[in-house]
Coordinates of C-alpha atoms in Angstrom, one line a residue:
M39 CA 136.6 119.2 77.5
E40 CA 135.7 122.9 78.0
S41 CA 132.3 123.3 79.7
I42 CA 129.5 124.8 77.6
S43 CA 126.8 127.1 78.9
A44 CA 123.1 126.0 79.0
R45 CA 122.1 128.6 76.5
M46 CA 124.9 127.5 74.1
K47 CA 123.9 123.9 74.5
K48 CA 120.3 124.7 73.6
Q49 CA 121.5 126.5 70.4
M50 CA 123.8 123.6 69.5
F51 CA 121.0 121.1 70.0
F52 CA 118.9 122.5 67.2
T53 CA 121.8 122.4 64.8
M54 CA 122.9 118.8 65.4
E55 CA 123.4 116.7 62.4
T56 CA 126.0 114.0 63.3
R57 CA 127.0 111.7 66.1
E58 CA 129.9 114.0 66.7
D59 CA 127.5 116.9 67.3
V60 CA 125.7 114.9 69.9
A61 CA 128.9 114.1 71.7
D62 CA 129.8 117.8 71.7
V63 CA 126.5 118.8 73.2
L64 CA 126.8 116.1 75.9
G65 CA 130.3 117.2 76.7
I66 CA 132.0 113.8 75.9
K67 CA 134.4 112.7 73.2
E68 CA 133.0 111.2 70.0
K69 CA 135.4 108.4 70.3
S70 CA 134.1 107.5 73.8
L71 CA 130.5 107.7 72.6
R72 CA 131.2 105.4 69.7
Y73 CA 132.9 102.9 72.0
F74 CA 129.8 102.8 74.2
L75 CA 127.4 102.5 71.3
F76 CA 129.2 100.0 69.1
K77 CA 131.8 98.2 71.2
R78 CA 130.2 97.8 74.6
R79 CA 126.7 98.3 73.2
P80 CA 123.9 99.6 75.4
E81 CA 122.0 96.3 75.6
N82 CA 125.0 94.9 77.5
M83 CA 125.0 97.7 80.0
Y84 CA 121.8 97.1 81.8
H85 CA 120.8 94.9 84.7
S86 CA 117.1 94.1 84.9
F87 CA 114.8 93.1 87.7
E88 CA 111.0 92.9 88.3
I89 CA 108.9 94.6 91.0
P90 CA 105.3 93.7 91.8
K91 CA 102.5 95.8 90.5
K92 CA 99.7 96.8 92.8
S93 CA 97.2 95.5 90.3
G94 CA 99.0 92.1 90.1
G95 CA 101.9 90.9 87.9
F96 CA 105.3 92.4 87.7
R97 CA 106.9 95.5 86.1
K98 CA 110.3 95.2 84.5
I99 CA 112.9 97.7 85.6
S100 CA 116.1 98.0 83.4
A101 CA 118.7 100.0 85.3
P102 CA 121.8 101.2 83.3
D103 CA 125.4 100.6 84.4
K104 CA 127.2 103.6 85.9
E105 CA 128.9 104.8 82.8
L106 CA 125.8 104.6 80.6
K107 CA 123.8 106.2 83.4
E108 CA 126.1 109.2 83.4
I109 CA 125.7 109.7 79.7
Q110 CA 121.9 109.4 80.0
K111 CA 121.9 112.0 82.8
K112 CA 123.8 114.4 80.5
L113 CA 121.2 113.7 77.7
A114 CA 118.3 114.3 80.1
A115 CA 119.8 117.6 81.1
V116 CA 120.2 118.7 77.5
L117 CA 116.6 117.6 76.5
S118 CA 115.2 119.5 79.5
L119 CA 116.6 122.7 77.9
V120 CA 114.7 122.2 74.6
Y121 CA 111.5 120.6 75.9
E122 CA 108.7 123.0 76.6
P123 CA 106.3 121.2 79.0
K124 CA 102.5 121.4 78.2
I125 CA 100.4 122.9 81.0
C126 CA 98.7 119.6 81.5
A127 CA 102.0 117.6 82.1
Y128 CA 102.9 117.1 85.7
G129 CA 105.2 114.1 85.8
F130 CA 109.0 114.7 85.6
V131 CA 108.5 118.4 85.1
N132 CA 110.6 120.9 87.1
G133 CA 108.5 122.9 89.5
K134 CA 105.6 120.5 89.4
N135 CA 104.8 117.3 91.4
F136 CA 102.2 114.7 92.0
I137 CA 100.6 116.9 94.7
D138 CA 100.1 119.7 92.2
N139 CA 98.6 117.2 89.8
A140 CA 96.1 116.0 92.4
N141 CA 95.2 119.4 93.5
L142 CA 93.8 120.3 90.2
H143 CA 91.1 117.6 90.6
T144 CA 89.9 118.3 94.2
K145 CA 86.2 118.7 95.1
R146 CA 85.0 117.5 91.7
S147 CA 81.7 115.8 90.9
L148 CA 83.3 113.1 88.8
I149 CA 86.9 111.9 88.2
L150 CA 88.0 109.6 85.4
N151 CA 91.3 107.8 85.8
I152 CA 93.0 106.1 82.8
D153 CA 96.3 104.2 82.7
L154 CA 98.2 103.7 79.6
K155 CA 99.2 100.1 79.1
D156 CA 103.0 99.3 78.9
F157 CA 103.7 103.0 78.6
F158 CA 107.5 102.9 78.3
T159 CA 107.6 99.9 75.9
Q160 CA 105.1 101.6 73.6
I161 CA 107.8 104.3 73.1
H162 CA 110.3 102.6 70.8
F163 CA 113.4 103.5 68.9
G164 CA 111.7 104.6 65.8
R165 CA 109.2 106.9 67.6
I166 CA 112.1 108.7 69.4
R167 CA 114.1 109.0 66.2
G168 CA 111.2 110.2 64.2
M169 CA 110.1 112.8 66.9
L170 CA 113.6 114.3 67.0
M171 CA 113.8 114.7 63.2
K172 CA 110.4 116.5 63.0
A173 CA 109.5 120.0 64.3
P174 CA 110.0 121.6 66.7
Y175 CA 113.4 119.8 67.1
S176 CA 114.3 119.0 63.4
I177 CA 117.7 117.6 64.0
G178 CA 119.7 115.5 61.5
E179 CA 119.0 111.8 61.0
E180 CA 122.4 110.6 62.3
A181 CA 122.0 112.8 65.5
A182 CA 118.5 111.6 66.1
T183 CA 119.6 108.0 65.6
T184 CA 122.5 108.5 68.1
I185 CA 120.1 109.9 70.8
A186 CA 117.7 107.0 70.3
Q187 CA 120.6 104.5 70.6
I188 CA 121.7 106.1 73.9
A189 CA 118.1 106.1 75.2
C190 CA 116.8 102.7 74.2
V191 CA 117.6 99.1 75.0
N192 CA 116.4 96.3 72.7
G193 CA 114.5 98.8 70.7
V194 CA 112.3 100.3 73.5
L195 CA 112.6 103.0 76.1
P196 CA 113.7 101.3 79.4
Q197 CA 111.9 102.1 82.7
G198 CA 114.9 102.9 84.9
A199 CA 117.0 105.1 82.7
P200 CA 117.5 108.7 83.6
S201 CA 116.7 109.9 80.1
S202 CA 113.4 108.0 79.8
P203 CA 111.1 110.3 81.8
I204 CA 111.7 113.4 79.7
L205 CA 111.6 111.5 76.5
T206 CA 108.1 110.2 77.4
N207 CA 107.0 113.8 77.9
M208 CA 108.4 114.8 74.6
I209 CA 106.7 111.9 72.8
C210 CA 103.4 112.7 74.5
V211 CA 103.2 116.4 73.4
P212 CA 100.8 115.6 70.4
L213 CA 98.7 113.4 72.7
D214 CA 98.6 116.1 75.3
N215 CA 97.5 118.7 72.7
S216 CA 94.7 116.5 71.5
L217 CA 93.4 115.6 75.0
M218 CA 93.5 119.2 76.1
R219 CA 91.4 120.3 73.1
L220 CA 88.9 117.5 73.9
A221 CA 88.7 118.5 77.6
K222 CA 88.2 122.2 76.7
S223 CA 85.4 121.4 74.3
I224 CA 83.4 119.4 76.8
G225 CA 84.1 121.6 79.9
C226 CA 86.4 119.4 82.0
T227 CA 90.0 119.4 83.3
Y228 CA 92.7 117.1 81.9
T229 CA 96.2 116.4 83.4
R230 CA 98.8 113.7 82.8
Y231 CA 101.4 112.4 85.2
A232 CA 103.6 110.0 83.2
D233 CA 101.1 107.3 82.2
D234 CA 98.4 108.3 84.7
I235 CA 95.7 110.3 82.8
T236 CA 93.0 112.2 84.8
F237 CA 89.8 114.0 83.6
S238 CA 87.6 115.7 86.2
T239 CA 84.4 117.8 86.1
Y240 CA 82.1 119.8 88.3
K241 CA 79.1 118.6 86.0
K242 CA 76.8 115.8 87.0
M243 CA 77.9 113.8 84.0
F244 CA 80.8 113.6 81.6
D245 CA 80.2 114.0 77.8
E246 CA 79.7 110.6 76.2
S247 CA 82.6 111.4 73.8
L248 CA 84.8 110.9 76.9
V249 CA 83.2 108.1 78.9
Y250 CA 79.8 106.4 79.5
A251 CA 78.4 103.5 81.4
E252 CA 76.9 100.5 79.7
Q253 CA 75.4 97.8 82.0
E254 CA 77.3 99.1 85.0
K255 CA 80.5 98.9 83.0
V256 CA 82.7 102.0 82.4
C257 CA 83.3 102.5 78.7
I258 CA 85.7 105.0 77.1
G259 CA 84.0 107.2 74.6
T260 CA 84.6 106.8 70.9
K261 CA 86.3 110.2 70.5
L262 CA 88.7 109.7 73.4
L263 CA 89.5 106.2 72.2
S264 CA 90.2 107.4 68.7
I265 CA 92.7 109.9 70.1
F266 CA 94.7 107.2 71.9
E267 CA 94.7 105.1 68.8
H268 CA 95.7 107.9 66.5
H269 CA 98.7 108.7 68.8
S270 CA 99.6 104.9 69.1
F271 CA 98.9 104.5 72.8
N272 CA 97.0 101.6 74.3
V273 CA 94.7 101.9 77.3
N274 CA 94.8 99.5 80.2
F275 CA 91.1 98.9 80.4
E276 CA 91.4 97.0 83.6
K277 CA 92.5 100.3 85.3
V278 CA 89.9 102.6 84.0
S279 CA 88.1 104.2 86.9
L280 CA 85.1 106.5 87.2
R281 CA 84.3 107.8 90.7
S282 CA 81.7 110.3 91.9
R283 CA 82.2 112.6 94.9
Y284 CA 80.3 110.1 97.0
Y285 CA 83.1 107.6 96.8
R286 CA 86.8 107.9 97.5
Q287 CA 88.4 109.7 94.6
E288 CA 92.1 109.2 93.9
V289 CA 94.6 111.0 91.7
T290 CA 98.3 109.9 91.5
G291 CA 98.0 108.0 94.8
L292 CA 96.3 110.8 96.8
T293 CA 92.6 111.1 97.8
V294 CA 91.1 114.3 96.4
N295 CA 87.5 114.5 97.6
V296 CA 88.3 117.5 99.8
F297 CA 92.0 118.1 99.3
P298 CA 95.1 116.1 98.3
N299 CA 95.6 113.7 101.1
L300 CA 97.3 110.4 101.9
R301 CA 95.4 107.1 101.8
R302 CA 94.4 106.0 105.3
S303 CA 95.8 102.6 104.4
Y304 CA 99.3 104.1 104.0
L305 CA 99.3 105.6 107.5
K306 CA 97.7 102.5 109.0
Q307 CA 100.4 100.3 107.4
L308 CA 103.2 102.6 108.5
R309 CA 101.9 102.8 112.1
A310 CA 101.8 99.0 112.2
I311 CA 105.4 98.7 110.9
L312 CA 106.7 101.1 113.5
H313 CA 104.8 99.2 116.2
H314 CA 106.5 96.0 115.2
C315 CA 109.9 97.9 115.2
N316 CA 109.2 98.8 118.8
K317 CA 108.0 95.4 119.8
N318 CA 110.3 93.0 117.9
G319 CA 113.3 95.2 116.7
T320 CA 114.0 96.6 113.2
Y321 CA 115.5 93.4 111.8
R322 CA 112.4 91.3 112.6
A323 CA 110.1 94.1 111.3
A324 CA 112.2 94.2 108.1
Q325 CA 111.8 90.4 107.7
E326 CA 108.0 90.7 108.1
Y327 CA 107.9 93.6 105.7
V328 CA 109.6 91.5 103.0
A329 CA 107.5 88.4 103.8
K330 CA 104.4 90.4 103.2
G331 CA 105.6 91.3 99.6
Y332 CA 106.2 95.0 100.3
C333 CA 109.9 94.9 99.3
Q334 CA 110.8 95.8 95.7
N335 CA 114.5 95.2 96.0
P336 CA 115.7 91.8 94.7
T337 CA 119.1 92.1 96.5
I338 CA 117.3 92.5 99.9
K339 CA 115.0 89.6 99.1
D340 CA 118.1 87.4 98.6
I341 CA 119.7 88.3 101.9
I342 CA 116.8 89.0 104.1
N343 CA 117.2 85.8 106.1
N344 CA 120.9 85.6 106.0
P345 CA 122.3 86.1 109.6
E346 CA 125.6 87.5 108.1
K347 CA 123.6 90.3 106.4
I348 CA 121.6 91.6 109.3
E349 CA 123.4 94.9 109.3
A350 CA 122.9 95.4 105.6
V351 CA 119.2 94.7 105.9
E352 CA 118.8 97.0 108.9
D353 CA 120.5 99.8 106.9
W354 CA 118.1 99.3 104.0
F355 CA 115.0 99.1 106.2
K356 CA 116.0 102.4 107.9
K357 CA 116.2 104.1 104.6
V358 CA 112.8 102.6 103.6
L359 CA 111.2 104.0 106.8
I360 CA 112.8 107.4 106.3
G361 CA 111.5 107.5 102.8
K362 CA 108.0 106.7 103.9
I363 CA 108.0 109.5 106.5
N364 CA 109.5 111.9 104.1
F365 CA 106.6 111.1 101.8
I366 CA 104.2 112.1 104.5
K367 CA 106.2 115.3 105.0
Q368 CA 106.1 116.1 101.3
V369 CA 102.3 115.7 101.2
K370 CA 101.3 117.3 104.5
G371 CA 104.1 119.7 105.3
N372 CA 106.9 120.2 107.9
D373 CA 104.6 121.3 110.8
N374 CA 101.9 118.7 110.3
L375 CA 101.1 116.7 113.3
T376 CA 100.8 113.4 111.5
Y377 CA 104.2 113.8 110.0
L378 CA 105.7 115.0 113.3
S379 CA 104.2 112.1 115.2
F380 CA 105.6 109.5 112.8
A381 CA 109.0 111.3 112.7
Q382 CA 109.2 111.4 116.5
K383 CA 108.5 107.7 116.7
L384 CA 111.2 106.9 114.2
N385 CA 113.7 109.1 116.1
K386 CA 112.9 107.1 119.3
I387 CA 113.2 103.8 117.5
Y388 CA 116.7 104.5 116.3
G389 CA 117.7 106.8 119.2
E390 CA 118.7 109.5 116.7
N391 CA 117.5 112.9 115.6
I392 CA 116.8 111.7 112.1
F393 CA 114.0 114.3 111.7
D394 CA 113.6 117.7 113.2
V395 CA 110.5 117.5 115.5
S396 CA 111.1 120.8 117.3
A397 CA 107.7 121.9 115.9
L398 CA 106.1 119.7 118.6
N399 CA 107.6 122.1 121.2
L400 CA 105.7 124.9 119.4
L401 CA 102.5 122.9 119.7
E402 CA 103.0 122.6 123.5
D403 CA 103.7 126.4 123.7
L404 CA 100.6 127.1 121.5
I405 CA 98.4 125.1 123.9
A406 CA 99.9 126.4 127.0
Q407 CA 99.5 130.0 125.9
N408 CA 95.8 129.6 124.9
T409 CA 94.3 127.1 127.4
F410 CA 93.2 127.9 130.9
I411 CA 92.1 126.3 134.2
L412 CA 88.6 127.4 135.3
E413 CA 88.0 127.0 139.0
Y414 CA 85.3 127.8 141.5
E415 CA 85.8 127.0 145.3
Q416 CA 83.4 127.7 148.1
G417 CA 83.9 125.9 151.4
E418 CA 84.4 122.2 150.6
E419 CA 83.0 122.5 147.1
L420 CA 85.6 122.6 144.3
V421 CA 84.5 122.8 140.6
Q422 CA 87.3 122.7 138.1
G423 CA 87.3 122.6 134.3
S424 CA 89.1 123.7 131.2
G425 CA 88.7 126.5 128.7
F426 CA 90.5 128.1 125.8
Y427 CA 90.7 131.3 123.9
L428 CA 89.8 131.3 120.2
N429 CA 91.0 134.3 118.2
N430 CA 88.3 136.8 117.4
I431 CA 85.7 134.6 119.2
G432 CA 86.3 134.6 122.9
L433 CA 86.9 132.3 125.9
L434 CA 85.2 129.0 125.3
T435 CA 84.3 126.1 127.7
S436 CA 81.6 123.5 128.2
Y437 CA 78.2 124.6 129.4
H438 CA 78.2 122.1 132.3
V439 CA 81.5 123.4 133.6
T440 CA 80.1 126.8 134.6
E441 CA 76.4 126.1 134.7
N442 CA 76.0 126.7 138.5
N443 CA 76.0 130.5 138.0
A444 CA 79.1 130.9 140.2
F445 CA 82.1 133.1 139.5
Y446 CA 85.1 131.2 138.2
K447 CA 88.7 132.3 138.4
V448 CA 90.7 131.9 135.3
Y449 CA 94.3 130.7 135.6
K450 CA 97.2 129.8 133.3
H451 CA 98.9 126.7 134.5
T452 CA 102.2 128.6 135.1
S453 CA 100.5 130.9 137.7
Y454 CA 97.8 128.5 139.1
L455 CA 96.6 129.6 142.5
E456 CA 98.9 132.5 142.5
D457 CA 97.7 135.0 140.0
A458 CA 94.3 134.7 138.4
L459 CA 93.9 136.4 135.0
G460 CA 90.3 137.3 135.8
I461 CA 86.8 136.2 136.7
I462 CA 84.0 134.8 134.5
G463 CA 80.4 134.2 135.3
K464 CA 77.1 133.9 133.5
S465 CA 75.7 137.1 134.9
L466 CA 79.1 138.9 134.5
N467 CA 80.5 138.3 131.0
E468 CA 78.8 135.4 129.2
A469 CA 78.2 136.2 125.5
S470 CA 76.4 133.0 124.5
S471 CA 75.7 129.4 125.7
D472 CA 73.6 126.3 125.0
K473 CA 73.0 123.3 127.3
V474 CA 72.3 120.9 124.5
I475 CA 75.4 121.6 122.4
D476 CA 77.2 122.0 125.8
Y477 CA 79.2 125.2 125.3
A478 CA 79.5 128.6 127.0
L479 CA 81.3 131.5 125.4
Y480 CA 82.6 134.4 127.6
R481 CA 84.2 137.7 126.8
P482 CA 87.8 137.2 127.9
P483 CA 88.5 138.7 131.3
F484 CA 92.0 139.5 130.3
A485 CA 93.9 141.5 127.6
V486 CA 94.7 139.5 124.5
S487 CA 98.2 140.3 123.4
N488 CA 99.7 136.9 122.7
S489 CA 101.0 136.5 119.1
Q490 CA 100.5 132.7 119.3
L491 CA 96.7 132.5 118.9
L492 CA 94.6 129.5 118.1
K493 CA 93.0 129.5 114.6
L494 CA 89.6 128.2 113.6
G495 CA 89.4 125.0 111.6
D496 CA 86.7 123.3 109.6
S497 CA 84.8 120.7 111.6
N498 CA 82.1 120.2 109.0
R499 CA 84.2 117.5 107.2
L500 CA 85.4 115.4 110.1
R501 CA 85.6 111.7 109.4
I502 CA 86.1 108.6 111.5
G503 CA 89.8 107.9 111.6
D504 CA 90.9 111.5 111.5
Q505 CA 93.7 112.3 113.9
V506 CA 93.1 115.0 116.6
I507 CA 94.8 116.6 119.5
I508 CA 93.0 117.0 122.8
A509 CA 94.3 119.3 125.5
G510 CA 92.8 120.2 128.9
Y511 CA 93.5 120.2 132.7
P512 CA 92.0 117.0 134.2
N513 CA 92.3 116.9 138.0
H514 CA 94.7 119.8 137.9
Q515 CA 97.2 120.5 140.6
K516 CA 99.8 123.2 141.0
G517 CA 102.9 122.4 139.0
N518 CA 101.1 120.4 136.3
S519 CA 101.2 121.3 132.7
P520 CA 98.4 120.8 130.1
Y521 CA 97.4 117.2 129.5
I522 CA 97.9 116.8 125.7
Q523 CA 97.1 113.6 123.8
T524 CA 96.9 112.6 120.2
C525 CA 94.1 110.2 119.3
S526 CA 91.6 109.3 116.5
I527 CA 87.9 109.9 116.0
T528 CA 86.2 106.5 116.5
S529 CA 82.5 107.4 115.8
Q530 CA 80.0 110.0 115.1
K531 CA 76.7 110.1 117.0
H532 CA 74.3 112.2 119.0
F533 CA 74.9 112.6 122.7
L534 CA 72.4 114.4 124.9
G535 CA 70.8 115.9 121.7
A536 CA 73.8 117.2 119.9
L537 CA 76.3 115.9 117.3
F538 CA 79.2 114.3 119.1
Y539 CA 82.5 112.6 118.1
T540 CA 84.0 109.9 120.3
V541 CA 87.8 109.5 120.4
S542 CA 90.3 106.7 121.0
G543 CA 91.9 108.7 123.8
R544 CA 90.9 108.8 127.5
I545 CA 89.3 112.1 128.7
V546 CA 89.2 112.7 132.4
H547 CA 86.9 115.0 134.3
G548 CA 88.4 118.5 134.5
A549 CA 89.4 118.3 130.8
S550 CA 85.8 119.2 129.9
G551 CA 85.8 122.5 128.0
G552 CA 89.3 121.9 126.7
V553 CA 90.4 122.4 123.1
V554 CA 90.4 119.9 120.2
L555 CA 92.7 120.6 117.3
N556 CA 93.1 118.9 113.9
E557 CA 96.4 117.9 112.5
N558 CA 97.0 121.4 111.2
L559 CA 96.7 122.7 114.8
E560 CA 93.3 124.4 114.1
V561 CA 90.4 124.4 116.6
I562 CA 87.7 121.9 115.6
G563 CA 85.9 121.2 118.9
I564 CA 85.3 121.5 122.6
V565 CA 86.0 118.5 124.9
K566 CA 82.8 117.0 126.3
G567 CA 82.3 114.0 128.5
G568 CA 85.0 112.0 130.4
V569 CA 85.8 109.5 133.1
V570 CA 86.7 109.9 136.7
S571 CA 90.3 108.9 136.4
L572 CA 93.0 107.5 134.0
S573 CA 92.8 104.0 135.5
E574 CA 92.4 101.2 133.0
D575 CA 89.2 99.8 134.5
D576 CA 87.5 103.2 134.5
I577 CA 85.6 102.8 131.2
Q578 CA 82.9 105.1 129.8
G579 CA 81.8 105.3 126.2
N580 CA 81.0 109.0 125.8
Q581 CA 84.5 110.4 125.7
G582 CA 84.8 112.9 122.9
F583 CA 83.9 116.4 121.8
V584 CA 81.3 118.6 120.1
P585 CA 82.4 120.1 116.7
I586 CA 83.1 123.8 116.8
H587 CA 80.8 124.7 113.8
L588 CA 77.8 123.8 115.9
V589 CA 78.9 126.4 118.5
L590 CA 79.5 129.1 116.0
E591 CA 76.3 128.5 114.1
H592 CA 74.4 128.8 117.4
F593 CA 76.2 131.9 118.5
E594 CA 75.7 133.6 115.1
A595 CA 72.1 132.7 115.1
Q596 CA 71.6 134.2 118.5
Q597 CA 73.4 137.4 117.4
T598 CA 71.0 137.9 114.5
N599 CA 67.9 136.6 116.3
I600 CA 67.2 133.9 113.7
L601 CA 67.8 130.8 115.8
E602 CA 65.5 128.1 114.5
I603 CA 63.2 126.5 117.0
P604 CA 63.5 122.7 116.9
Q605 CA 60.5 121.0 115.5

């Protein structure tokens, strides 16, 4: 059959009256369509299985056979030409995704999450048929009936068919309109991602027409409830959630208190899985994964312990792990350290370049270009530390590294002991310092021309568990490169009078004054504290860093002479 342009298909859709018209728009023969609908019949062309819900119970998935699936794909493509997404709809909409949806609800005082109960099965044959016969589509009765026959199984919209997602959005247009009007009238934001409905506000309280609390129970407001009832949708009251900014707020699986981010539990679980892969092999790790109930594939469940199916299980598990890491990549970005770290681990497990981790080389270059060895030597006395240049700020190090008022040579590791970049000293070029915070800021004794410069990050919102990169030059000798390690924040406390974050890594003397980066490779701290060596029995609790915002606040206060005197 001759192909039809998208524009012509759209025009043809609005003039459809008969089954033959539907076949023409889908680009198939009417005889073939009639065969599928009345001879083979759609209800005989599905295979169903159940997957566990996070909240308990199971969700039924009805997946169409290959032939029906192809017809439903054609139908979904045609429907996408005529459906005009509402601004609040984010699920199954081209150019939008779950991250965009979550981003609209960041840094809010309150977030209300509502889940529609049995979403797909609430959208039945009659609703689809009736929607298509009314404006703005207004197609003929036989054509609307034919589309409903293609899309439904046993009278309802199946979860698992390619045509189901866009049909849910089309059905939800009146609901979206009503909820957008309500949200606007009470000054809050509304979005919908499939059956996940979210309201958020900067206000201290939601209007009672939307939600209210009664004896510590969250209750949906009368006006909101009447809208759901009017549009024939039922609410899953067990999954109604109201969270303030003081608790973890989630939207479409991402935490949104500060910015859309992955759940810590997701990363923790994946880290454990990869550890088991390294320790016990991928097949044993796959068996454990299935045994814990994480697998949603019934075929894999049937063969997981079959010794003749080891290769099939391993192939499946590899795809699972790739998918999980791709999810991190989608949320955090191609150059994000968390993504790159997991990607590198998976590459090593399989001995393949599954993911491009060349950005890790860029990290090493960035650190090498902007970190320095600081060294003072007189007679038998040798004092050594680390420092780094922060763009538009200066050369930073720890106060205790250069507190002896001596003059320190500044080296790059590539020219250590051969060609010093310059000299720093308190009386020579110090711009600011503080013993309690433990920092010293120097005007750089070298020309700054490097295009790869460190950027300032936000250290005000650091949390226990955050991943950080620490770089410095402990016990540096000629020929060594920077010592770079990735670790996590383990605690927040005060150490020698200033705010201090401890880390899971091991910081060795000489690394003091080194740089601490967040997962976006932005400066968030200065290394402070450390142990004598890397030996396992050399233990000391105060290994960590001071947050960079303390340094900058002190420096700025000094510059304007408004430094507050401690009470």
